[in-house]
């Protein structure tokens, strides 16, 4: 029973596709919102990314990203399709989409158009770039946004190579998706207060650039700057997991007194006689050297040995997990993070629990990801329309 | 005037420190919420990250993360400190903190106790691990959680070696913060509906793992798995930014038609006669090789030249900005993303505009980041308490 119902009774007409918008509406559905995913006749292309098992348009990414939603795929070029979309918007609190700005007028889905259908609609536009700028209206992809936002300049700063590289995940889409969630909820609160329609834009470039710079603007904040941009700690190549006899651990004492305890625990108290590590100030200055010395000891025992010893002494430490290890992590097992579910057509699959908990245990099942147009007929009937034969 | 007033009648008692909680409350303040940051007398440690220009405790990170908030410095060991905190909570909609369980009990500010102070409080605990699992209550830091959540296994997969590497930013803190923002707003709605207190837990570990696995669960979501963990495109070392005469460029043709056009634009059409690239299907299966073939053509001209040429041909392309480039990026300049502001004590600084745009709603200046305890006296007076020499 992994979803909560804090957002039950919020109805969302969802015309987003791929990853950014759908991650947002998935998060809202996980909190109980009723989401109707309006797909093109051919379906959201994400259905074809990642291998499927039984049904070709039920790829693995879709199973996670589009859970909790009903799927309709009436043809928007027909009279029935247009009327169905109109009625669905009328019956919804939120209309969210990622249609390019220059296509909106043609489709009759600008803010003004939609406000005319429902006067207090919450209208959320997921897009690549904010308005009034050079790139406004352009299509945006995760790669491009990673590059533009400075994200690809971070890895080269760590290894000193000067070669920009992508962060290896769809981070721009996902960060923008999380911004869209709070944007939608804030807009709903505003609508509840004023009774008027609200128009929100969530631009990927601005969201991701803001996200990159929260820590990394750093010494570049003040003008003139007192140093370089880039939060040193996160760009330090030596601040990495340490090698053990049989793998890696991350050791993060952080405070000076914990570092002292750590050296004692590994049997290296005499290291602190070295003039480079003799007091708080020198240890702070020679952090890299201190880490190098600690690494010498860590290599001598197994990961399990160190995890037990440091945990017992309240020194922050953790194993280094591969993706394959996650389902065996004792904490994630204990908190039931991965739930085994049975999909009506695709068989057994793993459903991740929504990470935020409201009032303790969640209280309802999350609807499994729908087949393409699975709910078209039932939704048409709800809207008082006859499904086509 | 970049901030909206969408959340203007929400009051937040903020006892969070470092990056996770404060980035959440900054985002709420950017939307108009009234945030009182309750700090210990020495202030939030984050104030000392990055060099200050003038005043100690006003480092660069603090200037960004703690803008929009009032600062009240209280010693929780004194009667005044305890009473002031109690009254701030009483007059707030939300009480948010990142204090570990043992600490919050000592402060007498558990959920049950906060409910006694305000019966419909929205109580948000920014924590490392959910209370349901065995690591509950342990201290958590960005690097710890990066490693636990599998994030440090990504770069090695990309580079084909086995040394785990941290992602180069406080990604866990920042992702958890974004979860906390919506959590607060959803809980407010619940409170509005039921009239009752709401207890929200935002655990870093679960937030980070969930975030990571949205795309990286991939074929392993099926049981038994139909494919390995990991969204393949992310681990393709050949699909990276490409060198130009004066920088780096990314292109995103995506469809076969556009790929063919891209080759044409850079003058590389002859490459498509290659055995491995001479039809659509082959190009799809040999996409890494295709990328390699086009790469060498970009070095012959500037980034700007290529971006323009490709955009004209309707092929998405853009430059790879370094952070230093950002303030000169034409789009970010035109949209006023970096606003130059004047801080009352620290001088000029750059304020990043909140990225989410609410149209047609009134806007306000964002309050600059406060000095430690800058607002203690005025807040105490608001609460009907007399400041003493130690507090304000």
XYZ file of C-alpha atoms in Angstrom:
781
model
C 0.000 0.000 0.000
C 2.590 2.568 -0.910
C 0.778 5.734 -2.025
C -0.706 8.358 0.265
C -3.976 10.235 -0.274
C -2.961 13.772 0.654
C -3.868 14.961 -2.826
C -6.996 12.933 -3.369
C -9.740 14.893 -5.185
C -7.237 16.783 -7.260
C -7.910 16.018 -10.909
C -5.171 16.455 -13.444
C -5.481 16.482 -17.239
C -1.964 15.457 -18.233
C -0.742 16.125 -21.744
C 2.955 15.748 -20.961
C 5.252 13.185 -22.533
C 8.704 11.609 -22.175
C 10.317 12.229 -18.772
C 10.123 15.790 -17.381
C 6.333 16.293 -17.204
C 5.467 12.643 -16.540
C 7.851 12.467 -13.568
C 5.962 15.455 -12.133
C 2.540 13.909 -12.651
C 3.765 10.549 -11.355
C 4.831 12.255 -8.133
C 1.422 13.906 -7.849
C -0.349 10.616 -8.564
C 1.773 8.953 -5.880
C 0.240 11.424 -3.426
C -3.296 10.551 -4.502
C -4.066 12.929 -7.348
C -6.267 11.522 -10.124
C -4.265 11.802 -13.319
C -5.633 11.188 -16.788
C -2.715 10.886 -19.214
C -3.802 12.154 -22.617
C -1.591 10.394 -25.130
C -1.302 10.722 -28.873
C -2.876 7.902 -30.843
C 0.569 6.280 -31.161
C 1.275 6.787 -27.480
C 3.997 8.483 -25.450
C 7.376 7.613 -26.968
C 8.724 6.705 -23.524
C 6.696 3.513 -23.838
C 9.268 2.326 -26.353
C 12.376 3.211 -24.396
C 13.590 0.329 -22.327
C 12.701 -3.271 -23.058
C 9.160 -4.527 -22.599
C 8.145 -8.004 -21.598
C 4.670 -8.922 -22.818
C 3.306 -5.850 -24.555
C 5.480 -3.750 -26.878
C 4.228 -0.396 -25.642
C 4.811 -1.293 -22.018
C 8.544 -0.657 -21.801
C 10.356 -0.664 -18.493
C 10.688 3.125 -18.148
C 6.949 3.570 -18.705
C 6.212 1.075 -15.940
C 7.855 3.348 -13.397
C 7.230 6.815 -14.761
C 3.583 6.417 -15.708
C 2.271 4.458 -12.783
C -0.721 5.888 -11.005
C -2.290 7.336 -14.149
C -5.133 6.380 -16.450
C -4.374 6.454 -20.164
C -6.574 7.807 -22.924
C -5.540 8.237 -26.536
C -8.484 9.629 -28.450
C -7.599 11.233 -31.779
C -7.276 15.007 -31.196
C -7.877 15.659 -34.882
C -11.447 14.331 -34.744
C -14.475 16.148 -33.386
C -14.879 13.518 -30.682
C -11.246 13.886 -29.636
C -11.442 17.663 -29.432
C -14.671 17.568 -27.456
C -13.333 14.906 -25.106
C -10.225 16.976 -24.366
C -12.374 20.036 -23.786
C -14.650 18.204 -21.358
C -11.738 16.615 -19.556
C -10.136 20.016 -18.958
C -13.470 21.318 -17.746
C -13.644 18.503 -15.215
C -10.058 18.981 -14.007
C -8.277 21.225 -11.523
C -4.965 21.190 -13.392
C -4.038 21.115 -17.063
C -0.348 20.339 -17.503
C 1.477 19.922 -20.802
C 4.816 20.204 -22.562
C 3.620 21.411 -25.938
C 5.950 23.790 -27.734
C 4.828 27.415 -27.449
C 4.445 27.883 -31.204
C 2.034 24.942 -31.491
C -0.335 26.052 -28.742
C -2.412 28.508 -30.746
C -2.927 25.997 -33.546
C -4.121 23.403 -31.048
C -6.345 25.865 -29.220
C -4.560 25.187 -25.942
C -3.053 28.522 -24.942
C -3.685 29.722 -21.409
C -6.457 32.003 -22.640
C -8.095 29.156 -24.564
C -8.015 26.859 -21.570
C -9.200 29.569 -19.168
C -12.224 29.965 -21.406
C -13.013 26.280 -20.845
C -12.445 26.399 -17.111
C -12.217 29.802 -15.494
C -10.135 28.735 -12.508
C -7.855 26.251 -14.234
C -4.316 25.738 -12.935
C -2.331 25.798 -16.172
C 1.197 24.382 -15.936
C 3.487 24.589 -18.950
C 6.598 22.402 -18.868
C 9.040 23.802 -21.355
C 12.671 24.043 -22.306
C 13.380 27.702 -21.847
C 11.791 30.680 -20.142
C 10.049 33.257 -22.287
C 11.650 36.419 -23.691
C 15.052 34.877 -24.084
C 17.222 33.880 -26.992
C 16.319 30.196 -26.835
C 12.658 30.662 -25.957
C 10.430 28.315 -27.901
C 13.219 25.923 -28.824
C 12.889 22.222 -28.065
C 14.997 21.104 -25.165
C 16.576 17.792 -24.333
C 18.375 16.623 -21.250
C 21.782 16.698 -22.995
C 21.396 20.232 -24.241
C 20.218 21.526 -20.901
C 23.048 19.742 -19.103
C 25.473 21.521 -21.364
C 23.875 24.944 -21.217
C 23.418 24.946 -17.447
C 27.090 24.350 -16.678
C 26.359 20.816 -15.452
C 28.810 19.270 -17.949
C 31.612 21.518 -16.696
C 31.624 19.929 -13.244
C 33.239 16.532 -13.911
C 36.179 18.083 -15.776
C 36.804 20.361 -12.808
C 37.176 17.308 -10.615
C 39.590 15.409 -12.834
C 41.311 18.423 -14.302
C 40.804 17.132 -17.842
C 39.000 20.147 -19.278
C 36.704 17.786 -21.201
C 33.009 18.446 -20.477
C 30.953 15.368 -19.721
C 27.335 14.615 -18.982
C 26.235 13.596 -15.526
C 25.248 10.001 -16.254
C 21.493 10.230 -15.738
C 18.581 12.249 -17.090
C 19.241 14.773 -14.370
C 17.911 17.845 -16.165
C 14.552 16.211 -16.873
C 14.252 14.947 -13.336
C 15.243 18.179 -11.606
C 12.823 20.128 -13.757
C 10.167 17.509 -12.979
C 10.582 18.077 -9.253
C 10.251 21.834 -9.745
C 7.016 21.269 -11.646
C 5.573 19.367 -8.681
C 5.912 22.261 -6.269
C 4.938 24.727 -8.954
C 1.655 22.862 -9.438
C 0.923 22.644 -5.728
C 1.723 26.290 -5.080
C -0.547 27.241 -7.962
C -3.358 25.102 -6.541
C -3.032 26.867 -3.197
C -3.205 30.208 -5.020
C -6.277 29.104 -6.987
C -7.961 27.965 -3.772
C -7.387 31.400 -2.296
C -8.348 33.643 -5.184
C -10.691 31.482 -7.254
C -8.869 32.682 -10.370
C -6.955 30.724 -13.006
C -3.189 30.492 -12.533
C -0.610 30.326 -15.318
C 2.738 28.734 -14.385
C 5.757 28.030 -16.529
C 8.471 25.599 -15.537
C 11.491 26.137 -17.798
C 14.144 23.401 -17.760
C 17.153 25.626 -18.368
C 16.391 28.024 -15.547
C 15.449 25.242 -13.109
C 18.590 23.253 -13.801
C 20.943 26.245 -13.810
C 19.525 27.353 -10.469
C 19.983 23.806 -9.169
C 23.629 23.658 -10.308
C 24.459 26.991 -8.724
C 22.826 26.554 -5.309
C 26.155 25.295 -3.975
C 28.423 26.102 -6.909
C 27.828 29.847 -7.231
C 29.803 29.996 -3.999
C 32.647 32.508 -4.149
C 31.227 33.910 -7.362
C 28.160 35.225 -5.534
C 29.680 38.479 -4.412
C 30.540 41.146 -6.917
C 33.393 41.602 -7.380
C 33.848 37.925 -6.571
C 36.079 36.809 -3.735
C 37.169 33.732 -5.552
C 36.032 31.248 -8.139
C 32.696 29.635 -8.654
C 32.540 26.029 -7.632
C 32.014 24.573 -4.191
C 35.418 23.086 -3.574
C 34.406 20.190 -1.441
C 32.226 18.623 -4.098
C 34.901 19.147 -6.752
C 37.762 17.679 -4.742
C 39.075 14.624 -6.591
C 40.463 13.100 -3.413
C 37.192 13.260 -1.540
C 36.030 9.952 -2.810
C 35.227 6.478 -1.509
C 38.194 4.630 -0.007
C 39.466 1.231 -1.051
C 39.148 -1.595 1.467
C 40.552 -5.113 1.288
C 37.501 -6.285 -0.651
C 35.781 -3.226 -2.080
C 35.052 0.373 -1.187
C 33.474 2.337 1.644
C 32.729 5.995 2.104
C 34.094 7.370 5.327
C 32.868 10.838 6.261
C 33.895 11.903 9.753
C 33.430 15.598 8.832
C 34.106 17.180 12.189
C 37.597 17.413 13.566
C 36.831 15.469 16.745
C 35.409 12.610 14.689
C 38.557 12.490 12.569
C 40.557 12.082 15.790
C 38.315 9.234 16.904
C 38.638 7.643 13.471
C 42.448 7.693 13.583
C 42.322 6.130 17.005
C 39.970 3.411 15.844
C 42.187 2.388 12.925
C 45.228 2.253 15.179
C 46.750 5.349 13.635
C 46.787 7.774 16.557
C 50.522 8.390 16.031
C 49.738 9.874 12.591
C 48.558 12.922 14.439
C 52.091 13.604 15.630
C 52.977 14.566 12.067
C 53.362 18.341 11.897
C 50.865 18.399 9.042
C 48.135 16.993 11.273
C 49.038 18.118 14.740
C 46.102 20.448 15.390
C 42.755 21.562 14.037
C 44.204 24.245 11.778
C 46.862 22.038 10.183
C 44.444 19.163 9.728
C 42.044 21.503 7.977
C 44.762 22.765 5.714
C 46.099 19.315 4.863
C 42.856 17.464 4.366
C 44.081 15.644 1.297
C 47.124 14.342 3.135
C 44.935 13.312 6.074
C 42.678 11.348 3.746
C 45.659 9.729 2.040
C 46.979 8.575 5.416
C 43.607 7.190 6.460
C 43.365 5.279 3.170
C 46.526 3.355 4.072
C 44.754 1.816 7.083
C 41.404 1.285 5.416
C 42.977 -0.904 2.763
C 44.022 -3.412 5.405
C 40.581 -4.693 6.420
C 37.315 -5.654 4.748
C 34.403 -3.295 4.155
C 32.243 -5.231 6.629
C 34.867 -4.796 9.336
C 35.011 -1.026 8.904
C 31.264 -0.577 8.586
C 30.716 -2.339 11.888
C 33.531 -0.545 13.706
C 32.701 2.976 12.550
C 28.949 2.566 12.978
C 29.449 1.368 16.530
C 31.421 4.525 17.229
C 29.013 6.924 15.553
C 31.406 7.860 12.747
C 29.449 8.342 9.508
C 30.322 5.544 7.122
C 28.498 3.651 4.419
C 28.990 0.886 1.893
C 29.337 1.809 -1.745
C 26.405 0.368 -3.577
C 26.029 -0.660 -7.155
C 22.519 -0.353 -8.587
C 22.216 -4.130 -8.243
C 22.906 -3.919 -4.494
C 20.029 -1.603 -3.698
C 17.337 -4.222 -3.338
C 19.450 -5.979 -0.726
C 20.204 -2.913 1.337
C 18.954 -3.678 4.861
C 17.459 -0.240 5.349
C 15.577 -0.165 2.060
C 14.310 -3.661 2.818
C 13.262 -2.620 6.302
C 11.383 0.407 5.007
C 9.853 -1.654 2.196
C 11.189 0.687 -0.461
C 10.909 -1.824 -3.299
C 7.530 -3.500 -3.381
C 6.889 -6.484 -5.574
C 3.661 -5.966 -7.494
C 1.736 -7.930 -10.046
C 0.903 -6.056 -13.234
C -2.342 -7.228 -14.856
C -0.701 -7.750 -18.260
C 3.067 -7.503 -17.759
C 3.592 -9.795 -14.835
C 5.643 -9.221 -11.713
C 7.574 -5.983 -11.349
C 9.170 -3.771 -8.709
C 7.464 -0.618 -7.563
C 9.473 1.994 -5.684
C 7.733 3.573 -2.728
C 7.286 7.323 -2.914
C 10.062 8.667 -0.672
C 8.082 11.318 1.229
C 5.819 9.992 3.954
C 2.749 11.793 5.259
C 1.476 10.785 8.683
C 3.370 7.535 8.723
C 2.248 4.611 6.656
C 0.778 5.241 3.211
C -2.736 3.982 2.806
C -3.535 2.930 -0.735
C -2.247 0.978 -3.693
C -0.640 2.803 -6.585
C -2.324 2.020 -9.884
C 0.067 0.090 -12.183
C 1.143 1.808 -15.420
C -1.641 1.631 -17.999
C -1.622 0.105 -21.442
C -2.044 2.643 -24.244
C -5.609 3.961 -24.233
C -6.622 1.428 -21.607
C -9.067 3.879 -20.048
C -10.293 5.744 -23.119
C -13.757 4.223 -23.153
C -14.372 4.579 -19.438
C -13.225 8.211 -19.375
C -15.304 9.119 -22.438
C -18.341 7.708 -20.689
C -17.537 9.688 -17.527
C -17.494 12.795 -19.705
C -20.884 11.943 -21.184
C -19.506 10.942 -24.571
C -19.995 7.791 -26.630
C -16.833 5.789 -27.367
C -16.326 5.212 -31.112
C -17.125 1.710 -32.337
C 11.434 42.147 -8.700
C 11.758 38.453 -9.298
C 9.844 36.640 -6.623
C 6.159 35.894 -6.608
C 3.812 36.238 -3.701
C 2.015 32.986 -4.372
C 2.707 31.746 -0.850
C 2.494 35.086 0.905
C 0.361 34.141 3.844
C 2.315 31.090 4.818
C 4.559 31.332 7.869
C 7.407 28.949 8.428
C 9.393 28.280 11.595
C 12.663 27.022 10.115
C 15.114 25.135 12.290
C 17.038 23.548 9.428
C 20.763 23.897 8.748
C 23.306 23.183 6.010
C 21.902 22.650 2.484
C 18.933 20.256 2.446
C 16.391 22.014 4.649
C 17.545 25.563 3.876
C 17.324 25.071 0.079
C 13.742 23.918 0.652
C 12.837 26.935 2.775
C 14.658 29.256 0.364
C 12.468 27.975 -2.463
C 9.373 28.583 -0.344
C 10.605 32.069 0.590
C 11.188 32.733 -3.118
C 7.476 32.099 -3.586
C 6.572 34.608 -0.905
C 6.455 32.552 2.299
C 7.463 34.321 5.509
C 10.381 32.274 6.855
C 11.946 32.761 10.259
C 15.302 30.961 10.393
C 15.957 29.953 13.994
C 19.729 29.694 14.385
C 22.017 28.853 17.280
C 24.056 31.818 18.568
C 27.019 30.939 16.296
C 24.714 30.632 13.317
C 24.160 27.932 10.716
C 27.499 26.311 9.767
C 26.725 26.944 6.103
C 27.461 30.621 6.709
C 31.126 29.692 6.839
C 31.195 27.848 3.508
C 32.824 30.003 0.873
C 34.679 33.239 1.562
C 32.770 36.266 2.785
C 33.409 39.653 1.229
C 33.029 41.648 4.387
C 31.393 39.985 7.370
C 32.352 36.636 8.830
C 29.366 34.307 8.630
C 28.172 35.822 5.360
C 29.885 33.451 2.952
C 28.816 33.037 -0.696
C 26.729 29.908 -0.131
C 24.752 31.512 2.665
C 24.025 34.546 0.490
C 22.181 32.295 -1.951
C 20.734 29.588 0.244
C 19.419 31.762 3.040
C 18.040 34.689 1.132
C 14.439 35.584 1.737
C 14.518 34.640 5.413
C 14.658 36.523 8.677
C 17.274 35.306 11.137
C 16.651 34.858 14.832
C 19.585 33.677 16.949
C 18.362 31.848 20.032
C 20.113 29.856 22.716
C 17.840 26.861 23.234
C 19.305 26.309 26.684
C 17.845 29.552 28.060
C 14.255 30.179 29.069
C 13.973 33.045 26.613
C 15.275 30.878 23.806
C 12.805 28.096 24.567
C 9.837 30.424 24.981
C 10.632 32.390 21.819
C 10.904 29.169 19.790
C 7.616 27.959 21.209
C 5.890 31.189 20.272
C 7.368 31.242 16.772
C 5.979 27.753 16.196
C 2.634 28.788 17.619
C 2.374 31.623 15.106
C 3.509 29.501 12.143
C 1.819 27.153 9.723
C 4.887 24.982 9.314
C 7.642 23.838 11.625
C 10.511 22.296 9.659
C 13.763 20.971 11.124
C 16.625 18.575 10.493
C 17.436 17.726 14.088
C 18.052 14.064 14.850
C 15.510 12.235 17.007
C 17.673 12.258 20.121
C 18.205 16.002 19.765
C 14.602 16.935 19.086
C 13.498 15.009 22.174
C 15.940 17.013 24.283
C 14.465 20.205 22.872
C 10.944 18.984 23.647
C 9.938 19.597 20.048
C 8.780 16.183 18.857
C 5.655 16.038 16.684
C 3.464 15.309 19.697
C 4.936 18.244 21.581
C 4.660 20.591 18.592
C 1.005 19.593 18.242
C 0.425 20.771 21.806
C 1.833 24.146 20.840
C -0.192 24.376 17.642
C -2.867 21.788 17.084
C -2.820 21.947 13.269
C 0.917 22.348 12.750
C 2.479 21.000 9.573
C 5.565 19.292 10.998
C 8.282 18.464 8.494
C 11.283 16.374 9.471
C 14.216 16.565 7.059
C 16.044 13.415 7.890
C 18.713 11.089 6.561
C 16.763 7.847 6.645
C 13.104 7.013 7.013
C 12.062 6.035 10.498
C 10.850 2.673 9.213
C 14.235 1.174 8.443
C 17.278 0.066 10.459
C 19.452 3.125 9.677
C 16.826 5.441 11.139
C 18.368 8.136 13.308
C 21.874 7.850 11.846
C 23.639 11.013 10.716
C 23.533 11.453 6.966
C 25.651 13.508 4.620
C 25.635 13.993 0.890
C 28.604 11.709 0.237
C 27.288 8.980 2.502
C 23.940 8.934 0.744
C 25.507 9.227 -2.718
C 27.290 5.989 -2.026
C 24.403 4.198 -0.383
C 21.995 5.100 -3.152
C 24.190 3.809 -5.967
C 24.966 7.264 -7.364
C 28.697 6.696 -7.135
C 28.421 3.642 -9.376
C 27.402 5.755 -12.369
C 30.694 7.361 -13.400
C 32.588 4.062 -13.248
C 29.963 2.473 -15.509
C 30.353 5.350 -17.929
C 34.126 5.208 -17.930
C 34.455 1.455 -17.757
C 36.622 1.270 -14.657
C 35.633 0.159 -11.206
C 36.462 3.094 -9.023
C 33.317 4.600 -7.512
C 33.199 8.371 -7.835
C 30.937 10.943 -6.199
C 28.854 13.119 -8.483
C 30.377 16.597 -8.412
C 27.712 18.542 -6.500
C 25.610 18.248 -3.350
C 23.107 16.335 -5.397
C 21.512 14.396 -2.568
C 20.916 17.466 -0.430
C 19.504 19.377 -3.343
C 17.237 16.598 -4.616
C 15.916 15.951 -1.109
C 15.265 19.679 -0.770
C 13.118 19.689 -3.903
C 11.111 16.769 -2.522
C 10.673 18.680 0.728
C 9.240 21.717 -1.075
C 6.366 19.795 -2.590
C 5.950 17.807 0.603
C 5.335 21.031 2.523
C 2.763 22.240 0.004
C 0.933 18.925 -0.177
C 0.812 18.769 3.614
C -0.591 22.299 3.757
C -3.412 21.246 1.508
C -4.072 18.251 3.730
C -4.122 20.502 6.767
C -6.514 22.882 5.025
C -8.812 19.963 4.270
C -8.795 18.225 7.632
C -7.946 21.003 10.100
C -5.479 18.613 11.702
C -1.734 18.485 12.208
C 0.305 16.637 9.579
C 3.587 14.843 10.149
C 5.838 14.690 7.092
C 9.102 12.826 6.814
C 11.501 13.613 3.973
C 14.347 11.086 4.090
C 17.463 11.763 2.013
C 18.264 8.137 1.330
C 14.876 7.232 -0.072
C 14.605 10.496 -2.026
C 18.023 9.984 -3.620
C 17.449 6.324 -4.463
C 14.019 7.029 -5.906
C 15.411 9.917 -7.981
C 18.280 7.821 -9.276
C 16.121 4.867 -10.193
C 13.421 6.740 -12.112
C 15.425 6.166 -15.272
C 18.091 3.754 -14.059
C 15.757 0.996 -12.885
C 15.197 0.290 -16.571
C 14.753 -3.387 -17.475
C 15.364 -4.560 -13.944
C 11.953 -3.222 -12.982
C 10.500 -6.468 -14.266
C 10.760 -9.549 -12.125
C 12.606 -11.495 -13.346
C 14.557 -8.673 -15.003
C 14.355 -8.380 -18.784
C 17.501 -6.297 -18.902
C 20.221 -4.932 -16.652
C 19.881 -1.962 -14.370
C 20.896 1.297 -15.964
C 19.516 3.537 -18.673
C 21.963 2.752 -21.447
C 22.229 6.133 -23.073
C 23.657 7.605 -19.871
C 26.515 5.117 -19.949
C 27.546 5.654 -23.535
C 30.950 7.228 -23.318
C 30.900 8.165 -26.981
C 27.775 10.318 -26.714
C 29.437 13.294 -25.068
C 29.956 16.976 -25.937
C 32.120 17.465 -29.042
C 35.073 19.787 -29.479
C 34.767 22.884 -31.672
C 37.350 25.480 -32.612
C 36.678 27.451 -29.446
C 34.699 25.244 -27.085
C 32.263 22.353 -26.976
C 28.900 21.600 -28.541
C 26.082 19.125 -28.002
C 23.668 18.156 -30.727
C 20.413 16.300 -30.296
C 19.043 15.312 -33.697
C 17.191 12.264 -32.293
C 15.323 11.300 -35.449
C 17.082 9.622 -38.348
C 15.979 12.334 -40.739
C 17.633 14.958 -38.575
C 20.812 12.959 -38.177
C 21.158 12.792 -41.942
C 20.566 16.531 -42.116
C 23.148 17.141 -39.396
C 25.769 15.295 -41.431
C 24.809 17.487 -44.369
C 25.097 20.711 -42.370
C 28.637 19.960 -41.231
C 29.671 18.793 -44.692
C 30.010 15.141 -43.725
C 27.422 13.517 -45.990
C 30.128 11.332 -47.534
C 30.475 9.559 -44.194
C 26.999 8.137 -44.631
C 28.225 5.973 -47.485
C 30.069 3.923 -44.887
C 28.892 0.280 -44.787
C 27.781 0.706 -41.200
C 25.819 3.908 -41.772
C 24.230 3.690 -45.176
C 20.661 3.067 -44.129
C 18.305 3.988 -41.332
C 18.434 0.694 -39.511
C 22.218 0.564 -39.600
C 22.462 4.106 -38.319
C 20.149 3.200 -35.423
C 22.210 0.183 -34.408
C 25.551 1.889 -34.879
C 24.658 5.188 -33.226
C 27.898 5.380 -31.236
C 29.929 4.877 -34.385
C 27.789 7.454 -36.167
C 28.483 9.956 -33.417
C 32.196 9.275 -33.692
C 32.163 9.926 -37.432
C 30.549 13.339 -37.136
C 32.613 14.444 -34.164
C 35.744 15.419 -36.037
C 33.955 17.893 -38.291
C 33.098 20.350 -35.553
C 36.664 21.355 -34.857
C 36.728 23.299 -38.136
C 34.566 26.141 -36.894
C 33.353 27.973 -33.792
C 30.595 26.796 -31.478
C 28.447 29.756 -32.405
C 28.746 28.989 -36.101
C 27.608 25.401 -35.616
C 24.795 26.208 -33.203
C 23.386 28.729 -35.660
C 23.780 26.466 -38.687
C 22.144 23.530 -36.953
C 19.338 25.584 -35.426
C 18.511 26.960 -38.844
C 18.186 23.383 -40.051
C 15.844 22.674 -37.122
C 18.372 20.489 -35.363
C 18.580 21.076 -31.604
C 22.104 22.061 -30.628
C 23.774 24.152 -27.977
C 27.080 25.031 -26.407
C 28.464 23.477 -23.249
C 28.718 26.369 -20.844
C 31.192 26.483 -18.018
C 29.789 28.083 -14.888
C 31.758 31.203 -15.681
C 30.045 31.390 -19.096
C 26.603 31.398 -17.559
C 26.423 35.086 -16.820
C 27.195 35.816 -20.451
C 24.825 33.279 -21.923
C 22.535 35.304 -24.212
C 19.382 33.600 -23.022
C 20.101 33.930 -19.324
C 21.095 37.559 -19.852
C 17.926 38.402 -21.713
C 15.725 36.762 -19.107
C 17.598 38.496 -16.300
C 18.423 35.204 -14.613
C 21.296 36.748 -12.639
C 20.217 39.926 -10.967
C 22.770 42.212 -9.462
C 21.620 43.267 -6.027
C 23.071 45.357 -3.285
C 23.346 43.784 0.126
C 23.007 46.254 3.035
C 26.286 45.136 4.620
C 28.074 42.888 2.110
C 27.974 44.981 -1.003
C 27.036 43.865 -4.503
C 26.128 40.285 -5.178
C 24.417 38.103 -7.757
C 20.926 36.834 -7.058
C 19.703 33.887 -9.100
C 16.103 34.344 -10.161
C 13.664 31.693 -8.974
C 13.174 29.526 -12.056
C 9.456 28.737 -11.847
C 7.414 31.529 -13.372
C 3.964 32.473 -12.137
C 2.307 34.855 -14.563
C 0.251 37.882 -13.676
C 0.822 37.615 -9.965
C 2.293 40.434 -7.975
C 6.008 40.294 -7.328
C 8.313 41.404 -4.554
C 12.020 41.850 -4.017
C 13.673 38.898 -2.336
C 14.992 39.797 1.079
C 18.837 39.556 1.075
C 20.436 36.871 3.249
C 20.476 38.011 6.895
C 23.323 38.529 9.331
C 23.216 36.166 12.308
C 20.323 37.134 14.528
C 19.607 40.203 12.412
C 15.914 39.972 13.204
C 16.012 38.545 16.712
C 14.980 41.746 18.416
C 12.149 42.623 16.063
C 10.766 39.095 16.110
C 10.901 38.864 19.911
C 8.978 42.097 20.127
C 6.415 40.740 17.651
C 5.978 37.736 19.904
C 5.436 39.916 22.954
C 8.781 39.008 24.516
C 11.377 41.421 25.808
C 14.854 40.982 24.280
C 17.683 40.617 26.783
C 21.403 41.246 26.428
C 22.036 37.639 25.352
C 19.279 37.238 22.797
C 18.892 40.276 20.537
